Short mmCIF file of C-alpha atoms in Angstrom, two decimals:
data_model
loop_
_atom_site.label_atom_id
_atom_site.label_comp_id
_atom_site.label_asym_id
_atom_site.label_seq_id
_atom_site.Cartn_x
_atom_site.Cartn_y
_atom_site.Cartn_z
CA UNK A 73 105.87 105.58 90.53
CA UNK A 74 104.81 102.04 89.71
CA UNK A 75 107.00 98.97 90.11
CA UNK A 76 105.70 97.86 86.71
CA UNK A 77 106.88 100.96 84.89
CA UNK A 78 109.86 101.68 82.68
CA UNK A 79 111.04 104.60 84.83
CA UNK A 80 111.20 102.36 87.91
CA UNK A 81 112.77 99.28 86.30
CA UNK A 82 115.31 101.02 84.05
CA UNK A 83 116.10 104.24 85.93
CA UNK A 84 115.11 104.44 89.59
CA UNK A 85 115.89 100.89 90.77
CA UNK A 86 119.26 100.48 88.97
CA UNK A 87 120.49 103.86 90.28
CA UNK A 88 119.38 103.08 93.85
CA UNK A 89 121.03 99.62 93.79
CA UNK A 90 124.25 100.97 92.26
CA UNK A 91 124.61 103.80 94.78
CA UNK A 92 123.56 101.63 97.72
CA UNK A 93 126.17 98.94 97.04
CA UNK A 94 129.00 101.34 96.17
CA UNK A 95 128.93 104.73 97.88
CA UNK A 96 126.47 104.05 100.73
CA UNK A 97 127.05 100.36 101.54
CA UNK A 98 128.88 100.94 104.82
CA UNK A 99 127.87 104.48 105.74
CA UNK A 100 124.57 106.36 105.64
CA UNK A 101 122.79 103.45 103.90
CA UNK A 102 119.59 103.94 105.92
CA UNK A 103 119.57 107.65 105.18
CA UNK A 104 120.14 106.93 101.49
CA UNK A 105 117.23 104.44 101.38
CA UNK A 106 115.04 106.98 103.16
CA UNK A 107 115.84 109.74 100.64
CA UNK A 108 115.27 107.26 97.79
CA UNK A 109 111.91 106.28 99.32
CA UNK A 110 110.80 109.91 99.58
CA UNK A 111 111.72 110.47 95.94
CA UNK A 112 109.79 107.33 95.01
CA UNK A 113 106.70 108.42 96.94
CA UNK A 114 106.79 112.02 95.77
CA UNK A 115 107.32 111.19 92.10
CA UNK A 116 103.66 111.62 91.19
CA UNK A 117 102.26 113.83 93.97
CA UNK A 118 105.07 115.63 95.85
CA UNK A 119 102.62 117.46 98.13
CA UNK A 120 101.68 114.22 99.89
CA UNK A 121 105.23 113.81 101.19
CA UNK A 122 104.33 116.44 103.80
CA UNK A 123 101.52 114.23 105.14
CA UNK A 124 103.81 111.24 105.44
CA UNK A 125 106.64 113.24 107.05
CA UNK A 126 104.17 114.62 109.60
CA UNK A 127 103.04 111.07 110.37
CA UNK A 128 106.65 109.93 110.76
CA UNK A 129 107.64 112.78 113.11
CA UNK A 130 104.43 112.49 115.14
CA UNK A 131 104.87 108.75 115.75
CA UNK A 132 108.60 109.13 116.41
CA UNK A 133 107.72 111.49 119.29
CA UNK A 134 105.01 109.17 120.56
CA UNK A 135 107.45 106.25 120.53
CA UNK A 136 109.94 108.24 122.63
CA UNK A 137 107.22 109.30 125.09
CA UNK A 138 105.85 105.77 125.49
CA UNK A 139 109.37 104.50 126.17
CA UNK A 140 110.16 107.35 128.57
CA UNK A 141 107.08 106.72 130.73
CA UNK A 142 107.23 102.92 130.44
CA UNK A 143 107.32 102.49 134.22
CA UNK A 144 104.19 104.60 134.62
CA UNK A 145 101.71 102.23 132.96
CA UNK A 146 98.79 104.64 133.17
CA UNK A 147 100.65 107.51 131.52
CA UNK A 148 102.23 105.26 128.86
CA UNK A 149 98.82 103.80 127.99
CA UNK A 150 97.28 107.28 127.76
CA UNK A 151 100.03 108.34 125.33
CA UNK A 152 99.46 105.18 123.30
CA UNK A 153 95.69 105.75 123.09
CA UNK A 154 96.21 109.39 122.12
CA UNK A 155 98.72 108.42 119.40
CA UNK A 156 96.37 105.82 117.92
CA UNK A 157 93.47 108.28 118.02
CA UNK A 158 95.49 110.97 116.25
CA UNK A 159 96.63 108.54 113.55
CA UNK A 160 93.06 107.38 112.97
CA UNK A 161 91.78 110.97 112.86
CA UNK A 162 94.31 111.85 110.16
CA UNK A 163 93.31 108.75 108.19
CA UNK A 164 89.63 109.59 108.66
CA UNK A 165 90.03 113.16 107.40
CA UNK A 166 91.72 112.14 104.16
CA UNK A 167 89.86 108.92 103.46
CA UNK A 168 86.41 109.10 105.04
CA UNK A 169 85.44 112.72 105.80
CA UNK A 170 83.89 113.48 102.40
CA UNK A 171 82.02 110.15 102.43
CA UNK A 172 80.70 110.81 105.94
CA UNK A 173 79.47 114.34 105.19
CA UNK A 174 77.89 113.17 101.93
CA UNK A 175 75.89 110.51 103.80
CA UNK A 176 74.92 112.97 106.54
CA UNK A 177 73.49 115.19 103.82
CA UNK A 178 71.84 112.26 102.05
CA UNK A 179 70.17 110.60 105.02
CA UNK A 180 69.98 113.48 107.50
CA UNK A 181 68.53 116.10 105.21
CA UNK A 182 71.40 118.52 105.74
CA UNK A 183 73.18 120.65 103.15
CA UNK A 184 76.74 120.63 104.48
CA UNK A 185 79.62 121.41 102.15
CA UNK A 186 81.30 118.20 100.99
CA UNK A 187 85.04 118.87 100.78
CA UNK A 188 86.99 117.54 97.81
CA UNK A 189 89.95 115.75 99.41
CA UNK A 190 92.51 113.88 97.34
CA UNK A 191 93.49 110.57 98.92
CA UNK A 192 97.26 110.27 99.51
CA UNK A 193 98.52 107.04 97.95
CA UNK A 194 99.09 104.27 100.46
CA UNK A 195 97.89 106.26 103.49
CA UNK A 196 96.15 103.21 104.97
CA UNK A 197 99.34 101.18 104.75
CA UNK A 198 101.80 103.67 106.21
CA UNK A 199 99.32 104.75 108.91
CA UNK A 200 98.93 101.15 110.08
CA UNK A 201 102.71 100.74 110.11
CA UNK A 202 103.06 103.93 112.16
CA UNK A 203 100.54 102.59 114.68
CA UNK A 204 102.42 99.28 114.76
CA UNK A 205 105.64 101.12 115.68
CA UNK A 206 104.18 102.86 118.73
CA UNK A 207 102.23 99.79 119.90
CA UNK A 208 105.24 97.47 119.55
CA UNK A 209 107.41 99.91 121.51
CA UNK A 210 104.70 100.08 124.20
CA UNK A 211 104.51 96.28 124.36
CA UNK A 212 108.31 96.04 124.34
CA UNK A 213 108.11 93.89 121.21
CA UNK A 214 110.62 96.23 119.54
CA UNK A 215 113.20 98.71 120.76
CA UNK A 216 112.41 102.40 120.55
CA UNK A 217 114.35 104.18 117.82
CA UNK A 218 116.24 107.23 119.06
CA UNK A 219 117.17 108.04 115.48
CA UNK A 220 114.34 109.80 113.64
CA UNK A 221 115.68 108.64 110.26
CA UNK A 222 115.36 104.98 111.27
CA UNK A 223 111.69 105.44 112.18
CA UNK A 224 111.22 107.25 108.88
CA UNK A 225 112.84 104.38 106.98
CA UNK A 226 110.56 101.82 108.63
CA UNK A 227 107.42 103.77 107.73
CA UNK A 228 108.51 105.11 104.32
CA UNK A 229 110.68 102.29 102.88
CA UNK A 230 109.63 102.27 99.22
CA UNK A 231 109.14 98.51 98.56
CA UNK A 232 106.16 98.26 100.92
CA UNK A 233 105.19 101.92 101.21
CA UNK A 234 102.14 102.31 98.99
CA UNK A 235 100.51 98.87 98.79
CA UNK A 236 102.04 96.68 101.49
CA UNK A 237 102.59 94.16 102.77
CA UNK A 238 101.94 95.84 106.12
CA UNK A 239 105.23 95.25 107.93
CA UNK A 240 105.03 95.03 111.72
CA UNK A 241 107.78 97.00 113.42
CA UNK A 242 108.83 94.01 115.51
CA UNK A 243 109.65 91.98 112.36
CA UNK A 244 112.23 94.48 111.02
CA UNK A 245 113.34 96.17 114.25
CA UNK A 246 116.66 94.32 114.27
CA UNK A 247 117.31 94.57 110.53
CA UNK A 248 117.05 98.36 110.44
CA UNK A 249 120.51 98.64 112.03
CA UNK A 250 121.92 95.11 111.80
CA UNK A 251 120.93 93.63 108.46
CA UNK A 252 123.41 91.69 106.35
CA UNK A 253 123.06 91.88 102.58
CA UNK A 254 124.04 88.66 100.83
CA UNK A 255 124.35 87.61 97.21
CA UNK A 256 121.85 84.80 97.84
CA UNK A 257 119.23 87.21 99.20
CA UNK A 258 119.86 89.64 96.37
CA UNK A 259 119.51 86.98 93.65
CA UNK A 260 116.39 85.56 95.33
CA UNK A 261 115.06 89.10 95.50
CA UNK A 262 115.57 89.63 91.77
CA UNK A 263 113.91 86.29 91.02
CA UNK A 264 110.96 87.14 93.28
CA UNK A 265 110.59 90.61 91.77
CA UNK A 266 110.38 89.21 88.23
CA UNK A 267 107.79 86.61 89.27
CA UNK A 268 105.69 89.38 90.78
CA UNK A 269 106.15 91.56 87.71
CA UNK A 270 104.99 88.67 85.51
CA UNK A 271 101.91 88.14 87.63
CA UNK A 272 100.98 91.78 87.29
CA UNK A 273 101.87 92.51 83.67
CA UNK A 274 100.98 89.22 81.99
CA UNK A 275 98.01 87.85 83.94
CA UNK A 276 96.44 90.60 86.03
CA UNK A 277 96.42 93.21 83.29
CA UNK A 278 94.99 90.75 80.78
CA UNK A 279 92.22 89.78 83.19
CA UNK A 280 91.57 93.47 83.88
CA UNK A 281 90.48 94.09 80.29
CA UNK A 282 87.82 91.38 80.54
CA UNK A 283 86.65 92.36 84.04
CA UNK A 284 86.39 96.04 83.08
CA UNK A 285 84.36 95.17 79.97
CA UNK A 286 81.90 93.10 82.01
CA UNK A 287 81.45 95.49 84.94
CA UNK A 288 81.29 98.64 82.78
CA UNK A 289 78.45 97.20 80.66
CA UNK A 290 76.24 96.03 83.50
CA UNK A 291 73.69 98.84 82.97
CA UNK A 292 73.34 98.08 79.27
CA UNK A 293 72.99 94.39 80.04
CA UNK A 294 75.31 91.39 79.74
CA UNK A 295 74.76 87.68 79.26
CA UNK A 296 74.94 85.14 82.09
CA UNK A 297 78.13 83.67 80.65
CA UNK A 298 79.83 87.06 80.35
CA UNK A 299 78.80 87.99 83.90
CA UNK A 300 80.48 84.84 85.19
CA UNK A 301 83.50 85.32 82.93
CA UNK A 302 83.91 88.90 84.18
CA UNK A 303 83.61 87.82 87.81
CA UNK A 304 86.16 85.04 87.36
CA UNK A 305 88.46 87.43 85.48
CA UNK A 306 88.30 89.90 88.36
CA UNK A 307 88.91 87.09 90.85
CA UNK A 308 92.15 86.31 89.00
CA UNK A 309 92.97 89.97 88.37
CA UNK A 310 92.90 91.07 92.00
CA UNK A 311 94.86 88.01 93.15
CA UNK A 312 97.66 88.41 90.60
CA UNK A 313 97.63 92.20 90.98
CA UNK A 314 98.03 92.22 94.74
CA UNK A 315 100.11 89.06 95.20
CA UNK A 316 102.28 90.26 92.30
CA UNK A 317 102.88 93.57 94.07
CA UNK A 318 103.63 91.72 97.32
CA UNK A 319 106.12 89.48 95.51
CA UNK A 320 107.85 92.54 94.07
CA UNK A 321 107.90 94.25 97.47
CA UNK A 322 109.34 91.17 99.19
CA UNK A 323 111.90 90.80 96.40
CA UNK A 324 112.97 94.44 96.66
CA UNK A 325 113.28 94.08 100.42
CA UNK A 326 115.61 91.11 99.97
CA UNK A 327 117.79 93.14 97.60
CA UNK A 328 118.51 95.53 100.48
CA UNK A 329 118.76 92.95 103.26
CA UNK A 330 115.20 93.13 104.64
CA UNK A 331 113.07 90.02 105.14
CA UNK A 332 109.35 90.76 104.95
CA UNK A 333 106.76 88.16 105.86
CA UNK A 334 104.71 86.46 103.16
CA UNK A 335 101.42 88.12 102.25
CA UNK A 336 99.70 85.34 100.27
CA UNK A 337 99.62 81.57 100.55
CA UNK A 338 97.51 80.22 97.66
CA UNK A 339 94.18 81.53 99.05
CA UNK A 340 92.06 80.02 96.27
CA UNK A 341 92.79 76.45 97.42
CA UNK A 342 91.05 77.12 100.76
CA UNK A 343 88.33 74.77 102.01
CA UNK A 344 86.44 77.41 103.96
CA UNK A 345 86.21 81.19 104.21
CA UNK A 346 88.12 81.30 107.50
CA UNK A 347 91.04 79.51 105.84
CA UNK A 348 90.81 81.86 102.86
CA UNK A 349 91.42 84.82 105.15
CA UNK A 350 94.39 83.09 106.75
CA UNK A 351 95.89 82.86 103.28
CA UNK A 352 94.76 86.17 101.71
CA UNK A 353 96.44 89.51 102.57
CA UNK A 354 98.08 87.82 105.55
CA UNK A 355 99.71 91.00 106.83
CA UNK A 356 96.37 92.83 107.12
CA UNK A 357 94.73 89.86 108.83
CA UNK A 358 97.58 89.63 111.34
CA UNK A 359 97.47 93.38 111.96
CA UNK A 360 93.76 93.33 112.84
CA UNK A 361 94.21 90.17 114.88
CA UNK A 362 97.11 91.50 116.96
CA UNK A 363 96.09 95.15 117.30
CA UNK A 364 92.28 94.89 117.38
CA UNK A 365 90.93 91.35 117.87
CA UNK A 366 93.24 90.19 120.68
CA UNK A 367 93.02 93.47 122.66
CA UNK A 368 89.22 93.11 122.52
CA UNK A 369 89.57 89.64 124.04
CA UNK A 370 89.57 87.62 120.84
CA UNK A 371 87.79 84.28 121.04
CA UNK A 372 88.85 83.69 124.66
CA UNK A 373 86.01 85.75 126.08
CA UNK A 374 83.42 83.72 127.99
CA UNK A 375 80.32 85.14 126.34
CA UNK A 376 79.36 84.10 122.81
CA UNK A 377 77.76 87.49 122.36
CA UNK A 378 81.12 89.10 123.10
CA UNK A 379 82.84 86.82 120.57
CA UNK A 380 80.35 87.89 117.91
CA UNK A 381 80.87 91.57 118.77
CA UNK A 382 84.66 91.13 118.51
CA UNK A 383 84.32 89.50 115.10
CA UNK A 384 81.90 92.20 113.99
CA UNK A 385 84.32 94.98 114.96
CA UNK A 386 87.21 93.35 113.10
CA UNK A 387 85.29 92.69 109.91
CA UNK A 388 83.47 96.01 109.74
CA UNK A 389 86.86 97.69 110.15
CA UNK A 390 88.36 95.40 107.50
CA UNK A 391 85.66 96.47 105.08
CA UNK A 392 85.97 100.17 105.91
CA UNK A 393 89.79 99.99 105.70
CA UNK A 394 89.49 99.17 102.01
CA UNK A 395 87.62 102.34 101.17
CA UNK A 396 84.89 104.89 101.81
CA UNK A 397 82.01 103.09 100.12
CA UNK A 398 78.98 101.12 101.25
CA UNK A 399 80.10 98.27 99.01
CA UNK A 400 83.15 97.75 101.22
CA UNK A 401 80.96 97.86 104.33
CA UNK A 402 78.67 95.22 102.81
CA UNK A 403 81.70 93.17 101.76
CA UNK A 404 83.04 93.24 105.32
CA UNK A 405 79.62 92.32 106.74
CA UNK A 406 79.36 89.39 104.34
CA UNK A 407 82.63 87.92 105.61
CA UNK A 408 81.63 88.63 109.21
CA UNK A 409 78.46 86.55 108.75
CA UNK A 410 80.22 83.69 106.94
CA UNK A 411 83.12 83.45 109.39
CA UNK A 412 80.82 83.74 112.42
CA UNK A 413 78.68 80.87 111.14
CA UNK A 414 81.78 78.80 110.37
CA UNK A 415 83.27 79.35 113.83
CA UNK A 416 80.10 78.65 115.79
CA UNK A 417 79.17 75.63 113.67
CA UNK A 418 82.70 74.23 113.77
CA UNK A 419 82.87 74.15 109.96
CA UNK A 420 86.20 76.04 109.98
CA UNK A 421 87.77 73.09 111.84
CA UNK A 422 85.66 70.20 110.52
CA UNK A 423 84.66 70.94 106.93
CA UNK A 424 82.73 68.54 104.75
CA UNK A 425 84.57 65.28 103.99
CA UNK A 426 84.00 65.82 100.27
CA UNK A 427 86.80 68.30 99.52
CA UNK A 428 85.32 69.48 96.22
CA UNK A 429 82.20 70.72 98.04
CA UNK A 430 84.38 72.78 100.41
CA UNK A 431 86.30 74.31 97.51
CA UNK A 432 83.11 75.04 95.59
CA UNK A 433 81.48 76.75 98.58
CA UNK A 434 84.59 78.82 99.32
CA UNK A 435 85.19 79.91 95.74
CA UNK A 436 81.53 80.79 95.25
CA UNK A 437 81.58 82.94 98.40
CA UNK A 438 84.84 84.61 97.37
CA UNK A 439 83.62 85.34 93.82
CA UNK A 440 80.39 86.87 95.13
CA UNK A 441 82.49 88.91 97.54
CA UNK A 442 84.71 90.20 94.72
CA UNK A 443 81.64 91.24 92.70
CA UNK A 444 80.51 93.38 95.65
CA UNK A 445 84.09 94.64 96.14
CA UNK A 446 84.50 95.61 92.47
CA UNK A 447 81.13 97.31 92.05
CA UNK A 448 80.77 101.07 92.49
CA UNK A 449 77.47 100.87 94.36
CA UNK A 450 75.41 98.25 96.17
CA UNK A 451 72.69 98.51 93.52
CA UNK A 452 75.29 97.90 90.81
CA UNK A 453 76.53 94.84 92.72
CA UNK A 454 72.94 93.62 92.95
CA UNK A 455 72.45 94.03 89.21
CA UNK A 456 75.64 92.14 88.47
CA UNK A 457 74.79 89.26 90.81
CA UNK A 458 71.32 89.05 89.26
CA UNK A 459 72.90 88.80 85.80
CA UNK A 460 74.98 85.86 87.05
CA UNK A 461 71.80 83.90 87.82
CA UNK A 462 69.95 85.04 84.72
CA UNK A 463 67.76 87.82 86.12
CA UNK A 464 67.84 90.76 83.71
CA UNK A 465 70.62 89.17 81.67
CA UNK A 466 70.90 89.37 77.88
CA UNK A 467 70.67 85.65 77.22
CA UNK A 468 72.70 82.72 78.47
CA UNK A 469 75.73 82.81 76.15
CA UNK A 470 76.82 85.46 73.66
CA UNK A 471 79.56 86.02 71.11
CA UNK A 472 81.41 88.44 73.39
CA UNK A 473 82.01 85.66 75.92
CA UNK A 474 83.20 83.27 73.24
CA UNK A 475 85.52 85.92 71.77
CA UNK A 476 87.17 86.72 75.13
CA UNK A 477 87.60 83.05 75.96
CA UNK A 478 89.18 82.27 72.57
CA UNK A 479 91.56 85.23 72.80
CA UNK A 480 92.57 84.65 76.41
CA UNK A 481 92.19 80.93 77.07
CA UNK A 482 95.94 80.53 77.72
CA UNK A 483 95.87 83.32 80.30
CA UNK A 484 92.83 81.83 82.04
CA UNK A 485 94.42 78.37 82.20
CA UNK A 486 97.73 79.81 83.40
CA UNK A 487 96.02 82.02 85.98
CA UNK A 488 93.95 79.17 87.40
CA UNK A 489 96.85 76.70 87.34
CA UNK A 490 99.33 78.91 89.15
CA UNK A 491 96.82 80.03 91.75
CA UNK A 492 97.50 76.54 93.08
CA UNK A 493 100.86 75.34 94.54
CA UNK A 494 101.89 73.54 91.34
CA UNK A 495 105.56 74.59 91.48
CA UNK A 496 105.80 73.71 95.17
CA UNK A 497 104.35 70.28 94.46
CA UNK A 498 106.79 69.57 91.62
CA UNK A 499 109.76 70.78 93.65
CA UNK A 500 108.88 68.54 96.62
CA UNK A 501 108.45 65.53 94.35
CA UNK A 502 111.91 65.96 92.81
CA UNK A 503 114.39 64.49 95.28
CA UNK A 504 117.34 63.67 93.04
CA UNK A 505 119.95 66.44 93.26
CA UNK A 506 120.90 66.35 89.57
CA UNK A 507 117.30 66.75 88.44
CA UNK A 508 116.75 69.47 91.02
CA UNK A 509 119.83 71.34 89.74
CA UNK A 510 118.51 71.09 86.17
CA UNK A 511 115.11 72.36 87.33
CA UNK A 512 116.76 75.25 89.16
CA UNK A 513 118.78 76.19 86.07
CA UNK A 514 115.71 75.88 83.84
CA UNK A 515 113.67 78.07 86.18
CA UNK A 516 116.33 80.78 85.93
CA UNK A 517 116.06 80.72 82.13
CA UNK A 518 112.26 80.78 82.33
CA UNK A 519 112.32 83.75 84.71
CA UNK A 520 114.70 85.61 82.38
CA UNK A 521 112.37 84.94 79.43
CA UNK A 522 109.40 86.13 81.51
CA UNK A 523 111.28 89.35 82.23
CA UNK A 524 111.90 89.95 78.52
CA UNK A 525 108.22 89.30 77.73
CA UNK A 526 107.16 91.70 80.50
CA UNK A 527 109.45 94.39 79.08
CA UNK A 528 107.83 94.06 75.66
CA UNK A 529 104.43 94.59 77.30
CA UNK A 530 105.71 97.59 79.22
CA UNK A 531 107.21 99.14 76.11
CA UNK A 532 103.75 98.91 74.53
CA UNK A 533 102.46 100.66 77.66
CA UNK A 534 99.87 97.96 78.37
CA UNK A 535 99.85 98.12 82.16
CA UNK A 536 97.36 99.37 84.74
CA UNK A 537 97.80 100.96 88.17
CA UNK A 538 97.77 98.51 91.06
CA UNK A 539 94.32 98.00 92.57
CA UNK A 540 95.53 98.40 96.15
CA UNK A 541 97.07 101.81 95.45
CA UNK A 542 93.55 103.09 96.18
CA UNK A 543 93.71 101.87 99.77
#
């Protein structure tokens, strides 16, 4: 079930909110949200609920065992390592086994049977949250949950279940049993949900049409201008797709009293690649930093070689996390190289004094990265990048590029403009209370109008699945 679907907006969500705030407000509210989340997850593929329930029960037991043997550090650590290994094995089987066997056959000369395994939606997200639960209990960053249903709610809560943000257990540990729903949080949640819906339906989906047209025609040949237009369109598409989903998830969490951390902070204004990754998919970056990078020693290790190895491990895992494809591996390696150079040269802390050069370098690196990320194969990515510099391209400018620009110029301008903190800047500049009140009232009207426009798009069925559902 998609957040940007009629069944979710007009049926599922209203029913859940109504029942939550009437029948289940003061009793069994966690159980009700859990049941609602299982219905949400199982709407399209009910069989995958079994996988998630197994993950929940398995990690619930591990959490109890880690807490029970807390005083015996060696035994508790062994349980932790075993739990993480088992979680990763399950993730590997569903997400990477077919890819691994295929490559063994391809490069090893074997003829092993390649199993056809359907990827459960959101398995990377809920597996990482399950690992977070056991690790945080082990570290005493969160209290162990004796109630199985509370662990299940943390892992399966529908707002962040299938595409994040990845919620660390320690951030919602207290709110699982002690949250306070308020009208202010609920109204802010509705506002945030509509903003996210608008990002997805109005901008991301429009950009998707252009990006798909460019990338799908790479073998037949495209012009230099259309190659760049498609790459820029995808750069906007993936940002508004994923940040839009995160906005909706955070908004839904607020409606039920949960406060999730932000997942994006205007990444396209970054002055270097290191800064970009502090602003993009923040929850994933923090997860790898706290559960992989720091345990390896982080940047505090004495040897530079060890620092490089630590960065390599994090970024190769970041690439692989996104999918079983060599393009994701290459994408991760690209960022490993760029960030390693930035850190050892000091560029991440002392960028060029000419800010526009920093922005240009960062955006160019990010766009190239998204071309690799979007492509089906490395050779396809190579062909696309060649087209961007004129090698094998069908001319410099063509009518297709002009047509797409004319038809979508407003969406491009809007997408570029609001990828920067324009609203934040205006709000900070307005200090007079009366003007601020007018702005606040006007924004409410604008958000309502955006919601109506989004509904008209949804009625016409002009929406796409979220990109990060695949991960």
